[in-house]
Every structure is written in structure tokens, then in C-alpha cells.
mmCIF file of C-alpha atoms in Angstrom:
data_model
loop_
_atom_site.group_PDB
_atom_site.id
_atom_site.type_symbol
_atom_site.label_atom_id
_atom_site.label_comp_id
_atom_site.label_asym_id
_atom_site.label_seq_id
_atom_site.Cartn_x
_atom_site.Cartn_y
_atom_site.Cartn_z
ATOM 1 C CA UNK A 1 11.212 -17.682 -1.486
ATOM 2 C CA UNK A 2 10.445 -14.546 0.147
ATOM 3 C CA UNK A 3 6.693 -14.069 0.356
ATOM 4 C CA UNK A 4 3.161 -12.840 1.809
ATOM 5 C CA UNK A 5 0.675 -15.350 1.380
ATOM 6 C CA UNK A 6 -3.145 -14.783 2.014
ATOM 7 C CA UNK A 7 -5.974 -17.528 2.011
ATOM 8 C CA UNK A 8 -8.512 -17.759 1.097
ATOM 9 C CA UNK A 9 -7.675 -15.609 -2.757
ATOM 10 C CA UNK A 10 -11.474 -15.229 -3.296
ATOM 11 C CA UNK A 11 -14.498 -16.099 -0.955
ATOM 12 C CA UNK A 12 -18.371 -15.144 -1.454
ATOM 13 C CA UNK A 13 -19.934 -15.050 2.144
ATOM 14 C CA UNK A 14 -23.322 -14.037 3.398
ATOM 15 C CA UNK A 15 -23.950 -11.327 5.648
ATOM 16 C CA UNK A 16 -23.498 -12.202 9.238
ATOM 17 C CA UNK A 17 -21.368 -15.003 8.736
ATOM 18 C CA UNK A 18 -18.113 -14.771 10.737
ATOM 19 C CA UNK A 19 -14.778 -15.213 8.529
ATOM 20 C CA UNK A 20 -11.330 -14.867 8.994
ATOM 21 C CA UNK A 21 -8.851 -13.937 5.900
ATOM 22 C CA UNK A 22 -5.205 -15.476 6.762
ATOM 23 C CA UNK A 23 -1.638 -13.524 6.234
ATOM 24 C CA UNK A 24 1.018 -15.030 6.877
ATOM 25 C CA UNK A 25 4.952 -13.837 6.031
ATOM 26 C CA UNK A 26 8.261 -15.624 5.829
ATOM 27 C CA UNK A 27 10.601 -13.129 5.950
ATOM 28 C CA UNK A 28 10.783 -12.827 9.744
ATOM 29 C CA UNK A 29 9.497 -8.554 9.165
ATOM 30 C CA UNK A 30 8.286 -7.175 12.726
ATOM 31 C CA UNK A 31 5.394 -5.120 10.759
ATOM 32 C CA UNK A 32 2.321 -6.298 9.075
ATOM 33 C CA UNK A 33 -0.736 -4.296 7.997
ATOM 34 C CA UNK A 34 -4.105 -4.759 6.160
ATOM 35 C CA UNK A 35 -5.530 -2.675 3.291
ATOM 36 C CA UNK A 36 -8.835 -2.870 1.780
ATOM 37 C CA UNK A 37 -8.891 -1.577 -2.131
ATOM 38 C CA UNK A 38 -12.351 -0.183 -3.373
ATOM 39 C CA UNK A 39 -12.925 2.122 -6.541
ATOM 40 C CA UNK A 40 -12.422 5.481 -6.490
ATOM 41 C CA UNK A 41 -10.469 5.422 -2.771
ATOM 42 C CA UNK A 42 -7.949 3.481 -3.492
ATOM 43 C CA UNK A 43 -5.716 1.857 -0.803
ATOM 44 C CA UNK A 44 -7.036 2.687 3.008
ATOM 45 C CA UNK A 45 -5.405 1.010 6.072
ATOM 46 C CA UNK A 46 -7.412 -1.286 7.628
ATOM 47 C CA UNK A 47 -4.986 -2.023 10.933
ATOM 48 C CA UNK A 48 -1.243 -2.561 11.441
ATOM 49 C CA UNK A 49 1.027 -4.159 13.702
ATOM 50 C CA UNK A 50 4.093 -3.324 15.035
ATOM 51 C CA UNK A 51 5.075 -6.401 16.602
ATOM 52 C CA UNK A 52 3.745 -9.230 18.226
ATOM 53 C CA UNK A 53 0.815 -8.316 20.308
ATOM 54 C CA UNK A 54 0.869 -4.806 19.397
ATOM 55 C CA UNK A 55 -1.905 -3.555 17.160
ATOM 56 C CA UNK A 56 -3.524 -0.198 15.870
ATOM 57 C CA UNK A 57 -6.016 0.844 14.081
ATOM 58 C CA UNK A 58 -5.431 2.050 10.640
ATOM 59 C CA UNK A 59 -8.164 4.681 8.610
ATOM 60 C CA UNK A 60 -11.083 2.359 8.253
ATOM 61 C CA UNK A 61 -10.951 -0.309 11.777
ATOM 62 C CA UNK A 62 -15.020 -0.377 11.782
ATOM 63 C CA UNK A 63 -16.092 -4.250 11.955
ATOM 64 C CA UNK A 64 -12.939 -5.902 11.549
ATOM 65 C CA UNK A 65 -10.583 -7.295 13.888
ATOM 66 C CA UNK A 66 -6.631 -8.457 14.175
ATOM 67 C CA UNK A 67 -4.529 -10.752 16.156
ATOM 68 C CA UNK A 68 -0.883 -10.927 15.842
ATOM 69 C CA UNK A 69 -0.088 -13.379 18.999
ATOM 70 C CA UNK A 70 2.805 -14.912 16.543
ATOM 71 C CA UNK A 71 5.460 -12.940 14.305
ATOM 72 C CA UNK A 72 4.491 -14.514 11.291
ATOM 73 C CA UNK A 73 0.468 -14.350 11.123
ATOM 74 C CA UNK A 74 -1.941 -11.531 11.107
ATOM 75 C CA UNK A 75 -5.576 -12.825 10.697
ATOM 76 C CA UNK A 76 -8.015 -10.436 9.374
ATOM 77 C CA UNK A 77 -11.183 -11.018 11.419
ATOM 78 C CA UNK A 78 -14.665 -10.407 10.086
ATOM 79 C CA UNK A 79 -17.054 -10.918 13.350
ATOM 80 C CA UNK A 80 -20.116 -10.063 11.029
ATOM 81 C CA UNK A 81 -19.742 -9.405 7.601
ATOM 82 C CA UNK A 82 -21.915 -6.939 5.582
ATOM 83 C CA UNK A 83 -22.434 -5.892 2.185
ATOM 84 C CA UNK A 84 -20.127 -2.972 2.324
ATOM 85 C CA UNK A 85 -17.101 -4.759 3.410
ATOM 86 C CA UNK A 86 -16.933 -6.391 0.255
ATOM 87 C CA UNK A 87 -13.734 -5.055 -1.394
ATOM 88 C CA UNK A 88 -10.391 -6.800 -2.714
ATOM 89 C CA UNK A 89 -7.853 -6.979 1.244
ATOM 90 C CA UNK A 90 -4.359 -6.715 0.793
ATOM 91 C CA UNK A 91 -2.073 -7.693 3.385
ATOM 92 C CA UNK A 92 1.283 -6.007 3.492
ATOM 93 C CA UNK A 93 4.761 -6.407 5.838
ATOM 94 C CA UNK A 94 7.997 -4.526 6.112
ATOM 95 C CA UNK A 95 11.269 -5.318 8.133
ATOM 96 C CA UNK A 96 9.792 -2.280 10.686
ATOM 97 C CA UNK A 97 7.407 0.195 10.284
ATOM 98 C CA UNK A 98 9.893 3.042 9.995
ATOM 99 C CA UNK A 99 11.519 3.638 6.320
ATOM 100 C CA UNK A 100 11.463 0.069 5.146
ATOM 101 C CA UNK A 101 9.318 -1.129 2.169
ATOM 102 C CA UNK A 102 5.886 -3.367 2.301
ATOM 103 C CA UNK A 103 5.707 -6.565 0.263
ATOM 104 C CA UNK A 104 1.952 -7.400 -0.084
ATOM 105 C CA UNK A 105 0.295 -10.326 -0.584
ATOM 106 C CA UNK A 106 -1.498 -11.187 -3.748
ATOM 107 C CA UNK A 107 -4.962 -10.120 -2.408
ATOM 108 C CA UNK A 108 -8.492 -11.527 -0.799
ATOM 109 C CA UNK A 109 -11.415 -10.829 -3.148
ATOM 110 C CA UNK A 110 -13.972 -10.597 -0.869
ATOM 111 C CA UNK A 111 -17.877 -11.183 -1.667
ATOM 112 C CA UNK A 112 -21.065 -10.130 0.875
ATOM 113 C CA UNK A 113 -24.094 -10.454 -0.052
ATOM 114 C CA UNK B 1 -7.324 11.074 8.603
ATOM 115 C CA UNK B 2 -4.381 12.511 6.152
ATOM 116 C CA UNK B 3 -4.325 13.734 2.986
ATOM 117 C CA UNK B 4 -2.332 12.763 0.189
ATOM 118 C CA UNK B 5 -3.109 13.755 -3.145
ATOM 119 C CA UNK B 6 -1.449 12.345 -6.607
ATOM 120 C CA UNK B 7 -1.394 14.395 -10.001
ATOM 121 C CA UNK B 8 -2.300 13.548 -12.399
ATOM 122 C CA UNK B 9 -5.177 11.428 -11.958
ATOM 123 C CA UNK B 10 -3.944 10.035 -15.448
ATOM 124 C CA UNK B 11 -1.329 10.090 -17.768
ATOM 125 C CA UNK B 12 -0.978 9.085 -21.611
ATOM 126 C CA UNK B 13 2.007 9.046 -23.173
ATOM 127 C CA UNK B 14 3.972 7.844 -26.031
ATOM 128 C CA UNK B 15 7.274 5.101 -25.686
ATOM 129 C CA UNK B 16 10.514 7.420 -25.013
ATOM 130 C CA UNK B 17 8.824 10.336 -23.504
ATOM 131 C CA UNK B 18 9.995 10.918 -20.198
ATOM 132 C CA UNK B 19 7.384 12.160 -17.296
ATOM 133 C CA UNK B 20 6.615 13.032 -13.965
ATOM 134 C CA UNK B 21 4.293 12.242 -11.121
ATOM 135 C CA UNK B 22 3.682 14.262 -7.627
ATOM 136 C CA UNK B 23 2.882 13.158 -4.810
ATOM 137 C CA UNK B 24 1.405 15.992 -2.062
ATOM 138 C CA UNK B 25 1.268 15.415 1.987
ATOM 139 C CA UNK B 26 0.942 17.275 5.220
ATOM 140 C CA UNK B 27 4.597 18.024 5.902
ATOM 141 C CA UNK B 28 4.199 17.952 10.016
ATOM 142 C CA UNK B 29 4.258 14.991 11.706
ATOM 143 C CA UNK B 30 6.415 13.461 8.391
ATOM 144 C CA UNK B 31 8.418 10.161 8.728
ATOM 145 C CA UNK B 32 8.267 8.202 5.908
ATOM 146 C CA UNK B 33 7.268 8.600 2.030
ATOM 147 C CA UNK B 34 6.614 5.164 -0.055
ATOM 148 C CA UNK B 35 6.251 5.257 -4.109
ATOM 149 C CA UNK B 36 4.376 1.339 -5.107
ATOM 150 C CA UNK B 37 4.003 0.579 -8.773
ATOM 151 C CA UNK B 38 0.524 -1.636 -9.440
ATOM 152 C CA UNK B 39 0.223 -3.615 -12.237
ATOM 153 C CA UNK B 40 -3.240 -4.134 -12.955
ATOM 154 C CA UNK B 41 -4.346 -8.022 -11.334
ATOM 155 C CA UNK B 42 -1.050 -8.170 -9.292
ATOM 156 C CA UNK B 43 0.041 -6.937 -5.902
ATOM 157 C CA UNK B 44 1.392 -3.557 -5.196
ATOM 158 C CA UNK B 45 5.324 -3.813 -5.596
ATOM 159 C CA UNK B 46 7.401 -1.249 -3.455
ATOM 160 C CA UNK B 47 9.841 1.514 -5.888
ATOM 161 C CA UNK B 48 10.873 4.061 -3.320
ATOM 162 C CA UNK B 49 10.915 4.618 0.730
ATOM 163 C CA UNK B 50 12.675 8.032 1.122
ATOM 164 C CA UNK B 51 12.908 9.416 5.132
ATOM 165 C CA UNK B 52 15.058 12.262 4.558
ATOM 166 C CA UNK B 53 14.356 15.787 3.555
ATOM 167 C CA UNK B 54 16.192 15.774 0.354
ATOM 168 C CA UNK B 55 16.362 12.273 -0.420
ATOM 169 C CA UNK B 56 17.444 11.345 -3.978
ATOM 170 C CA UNK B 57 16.721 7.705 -5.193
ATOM 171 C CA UNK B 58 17.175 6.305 -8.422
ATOM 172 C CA UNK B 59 16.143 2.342 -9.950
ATOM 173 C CA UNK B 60 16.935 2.364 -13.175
ATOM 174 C CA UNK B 61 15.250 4.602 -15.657
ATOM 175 C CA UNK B 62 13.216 5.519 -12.269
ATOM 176 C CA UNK B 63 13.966 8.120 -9.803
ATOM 177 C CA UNK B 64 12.399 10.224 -6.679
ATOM 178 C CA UNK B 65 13.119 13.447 -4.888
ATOM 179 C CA UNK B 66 11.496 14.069 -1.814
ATOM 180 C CA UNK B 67 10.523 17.886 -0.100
ATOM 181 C CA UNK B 68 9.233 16.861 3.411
ATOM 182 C CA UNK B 69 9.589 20.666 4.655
ATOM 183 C CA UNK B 70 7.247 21.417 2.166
ATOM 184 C CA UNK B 71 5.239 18.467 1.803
ATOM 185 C CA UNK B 72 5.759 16.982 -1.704
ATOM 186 C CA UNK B 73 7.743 14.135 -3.767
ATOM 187 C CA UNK B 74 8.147 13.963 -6.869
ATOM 188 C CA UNK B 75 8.409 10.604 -9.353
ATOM 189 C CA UNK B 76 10.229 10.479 -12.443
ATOM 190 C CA UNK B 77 10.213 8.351 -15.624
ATOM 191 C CA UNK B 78 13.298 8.738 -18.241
ATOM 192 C CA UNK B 79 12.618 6.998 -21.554
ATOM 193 C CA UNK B 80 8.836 5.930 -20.614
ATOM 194 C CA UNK B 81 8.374 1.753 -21.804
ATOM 195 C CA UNK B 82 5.199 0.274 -22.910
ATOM 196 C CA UNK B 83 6.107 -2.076 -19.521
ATOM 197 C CA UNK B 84 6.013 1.023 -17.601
ATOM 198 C CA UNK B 85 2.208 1.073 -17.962
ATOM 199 C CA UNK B 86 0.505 0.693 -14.508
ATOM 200 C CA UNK B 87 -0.512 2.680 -11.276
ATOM 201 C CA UNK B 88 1.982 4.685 -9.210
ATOM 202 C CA UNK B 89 0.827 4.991 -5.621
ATOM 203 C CA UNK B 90 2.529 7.276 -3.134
ATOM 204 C CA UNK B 91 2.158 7.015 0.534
ATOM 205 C CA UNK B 92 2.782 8.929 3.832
ATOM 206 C CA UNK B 93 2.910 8.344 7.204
ATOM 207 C CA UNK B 94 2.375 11.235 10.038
ATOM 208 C CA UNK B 95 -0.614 11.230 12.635
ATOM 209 C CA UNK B 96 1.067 8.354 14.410
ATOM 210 C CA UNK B 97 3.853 5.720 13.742
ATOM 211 C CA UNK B 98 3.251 2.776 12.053
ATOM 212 C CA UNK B 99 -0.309 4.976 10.100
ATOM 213 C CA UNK B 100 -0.084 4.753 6.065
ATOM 214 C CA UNK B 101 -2.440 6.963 4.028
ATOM 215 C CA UNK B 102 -1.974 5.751 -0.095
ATOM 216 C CA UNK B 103 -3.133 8.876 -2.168
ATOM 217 C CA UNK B 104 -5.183 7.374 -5.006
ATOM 218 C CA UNK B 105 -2.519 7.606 -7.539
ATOM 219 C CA UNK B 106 -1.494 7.919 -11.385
ATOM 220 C CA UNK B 107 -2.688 5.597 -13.299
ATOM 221 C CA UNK B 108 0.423 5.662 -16.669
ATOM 222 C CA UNK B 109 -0.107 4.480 -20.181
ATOM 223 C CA UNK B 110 2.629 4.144 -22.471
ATOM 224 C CA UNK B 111 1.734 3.697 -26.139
ATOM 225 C CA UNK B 112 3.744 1.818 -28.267
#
């Protein structure tokens, strides 16, 4: 089956605390991108790739951090987590970046405190 | 950072009526314009990519236009179903390939 899959689905953390949320896709797509979702602001870009080892940053880059040294994974990288990078992360990937839909992943619900 | 606006911010209407969402962007720099239906506790699920000025697409009872001259798509609904209920998200890409800005989006109700 076709799919995006994210680990861990929920985690509660402390601040300072390195973490890394997992995305991985099967579907052999060439881009992958993360979202954070928070009230009121809806979806914002957190960083995309367009292939392997080729990464930008999206709206909202500050304190996070990507990889994408294989096709198929794009860790999301939190080197110190604080309290207002709690949020629900969505990880998304499309055939290519240009004109072809995302499939997301069923989301991270992510804790600081 | 870009911005992409959705109207309404909400939307109630009764099952059969038939309604409309827009989507508004920056029209320079345009490549790509994405319509996602969210279903509250599930993922975002892709409806529409349109790249064209002009672009028609249709999905059913569902169906797009897109003005990328002047910066706005529209989303349309024929024959609106209780399962219709959800969020509508549009989103835009322009200050530099690969970039997607999600306007906050209609949030439909359809009541029985």
C-alpha cells in the first residue's frame, strides 16, 4: 500500500531534550516536506526536499533540522526542543515538487513542556 | 513569506445546496495551486493541483477553476453531502520552487 508513515504518532518531551520525528515514504516520490499545524495559522512549511541531499527551508526553519541522505526518509530533527514547538507535524511527499499532489502522513502530536 | 487567503472563514449549509470556496494568491512568481480536503483527526487528502492559467478540474460532484493572471481559484461543491463536511485548504507556491504557503482555509458544514 501506498503510504507516508511517521513515528513516533504522539510524544511528550521536555525542553532541551533532543528528538527526532521519522517520515518515511514508499512510493519512490523525489519530494518530501514537513508542516507544523497550530490554531489559528493553519498549515506552515517547516522544510522541503527536492531530492536526495537537497534541502530548503520552508516559512518557519527556526530550531529544526532535516536530512534526506536516502530517497525514502526525511527525519525531522529537534536539536533542542521548547515549549513553542509543540504543535501537531505533518509530513507530506509528491512524485516532484512541480504540479503533482502531496500525500501526508497521519501526523506527530508533539508535547514540550 | 506569501499570502494566501481563503473565504469564507466558514460555511454552513444545508444537504443539496451547492457552494463555493476562493482561494486568493500573489499571481507573480505562480507555479502551482493545490486544493486538500481535511477531515477533522485525519491527514490532509489532496482534491486538485491545477498549473495552468485556466485550468478546469472536476472529481465528482467537485470541481476547480484556476485565474493565475489574476491570482485566484475558485472551489466548487454541486449537491453539498453531509460527508462533504470538513476543511478545504488551498495552497500556492511562488517565492521559490519547491515553497508551499496553505491559506488557513474553509472550514464546511453540511446539515442533514
Amino acid at each position: 500500500e501506498a503510504q507516508v508513515t511517521q513515528n513516533p504518532r504522539y510524544l511528550i518531551t521536555v525542553t532541551g531534550k533532543k528528538l527526532t520525528v521519522t517520515c518515511s515514504q514508499n512510493m519512490n516520490h523525489e519530494y518530501m516536506s514537513w508542516y507544523r499545524q497550530d490554531p489559528g495559522l493553519g498549515l506552515r512549511q517547516i522544510y522541503y526536499s527536492m531530492n536526495v541531499e537537497v534541502t530548503d527551508k520552508g516559512d518557519v526553519p527556526e530550531g529544526y533540522k532535516v536530512s534526506r541522505k536516502e530517497k525514502r526518509n526525511f527525519p525531522l530533527i529537534l536539536e533542542s526542543p521548547s515549549p513553542n514547538q509543540t504543535s501537531l507535524y505533518f509530513c507530506a511527499s509528491s512524485l516532484s515538487a512541480f504540479g503533482n499532489e502531496q500525500y501526508f502522513g497521519p501526523g506527530t502530536r508533539l508535547t514540550v513542556t | 513569506i506569501l499570502n494566501v487567503e481563503q473565504s469564507p472563514q466558514s460555511l454552513h449549509v444545508q444537504e443539496g445546496d451547492s457552494t463555493n470556496f476562493t482561494c486568493s494568491f500573489p499571481s507573480s512568481n505562480f507555479y502551482a495551486l493545490h486544493w486538500y480536503r481535511w477531515e477533522t483527526a485525519k491527514s490532509p487528502e489532496a482534491l486538485f493541483v491545477m498549473t495552468l492559467n485556466g485550468d478546469e478540474k472536476k472529481k465528482g460532484r467537485l470541481s476547480a477553476t484556476l485565474n493565475s493572471k489574476e491570482g485566484y481559484s475558485y472551489l466548487y461543491i454541486k449537491g453539498s453531502q453531509p460527508e462533504d463536511s470538513a476543511t478545504y485548504l488551498c495552497a500556492t507556491g511562488g517565492t521559490s520552487y519547491g515553497k508551499l504557503t496553505f491559506g488557513q482555509g474553509t472550514i464546511l458544514t453540511v446539515h442533514p
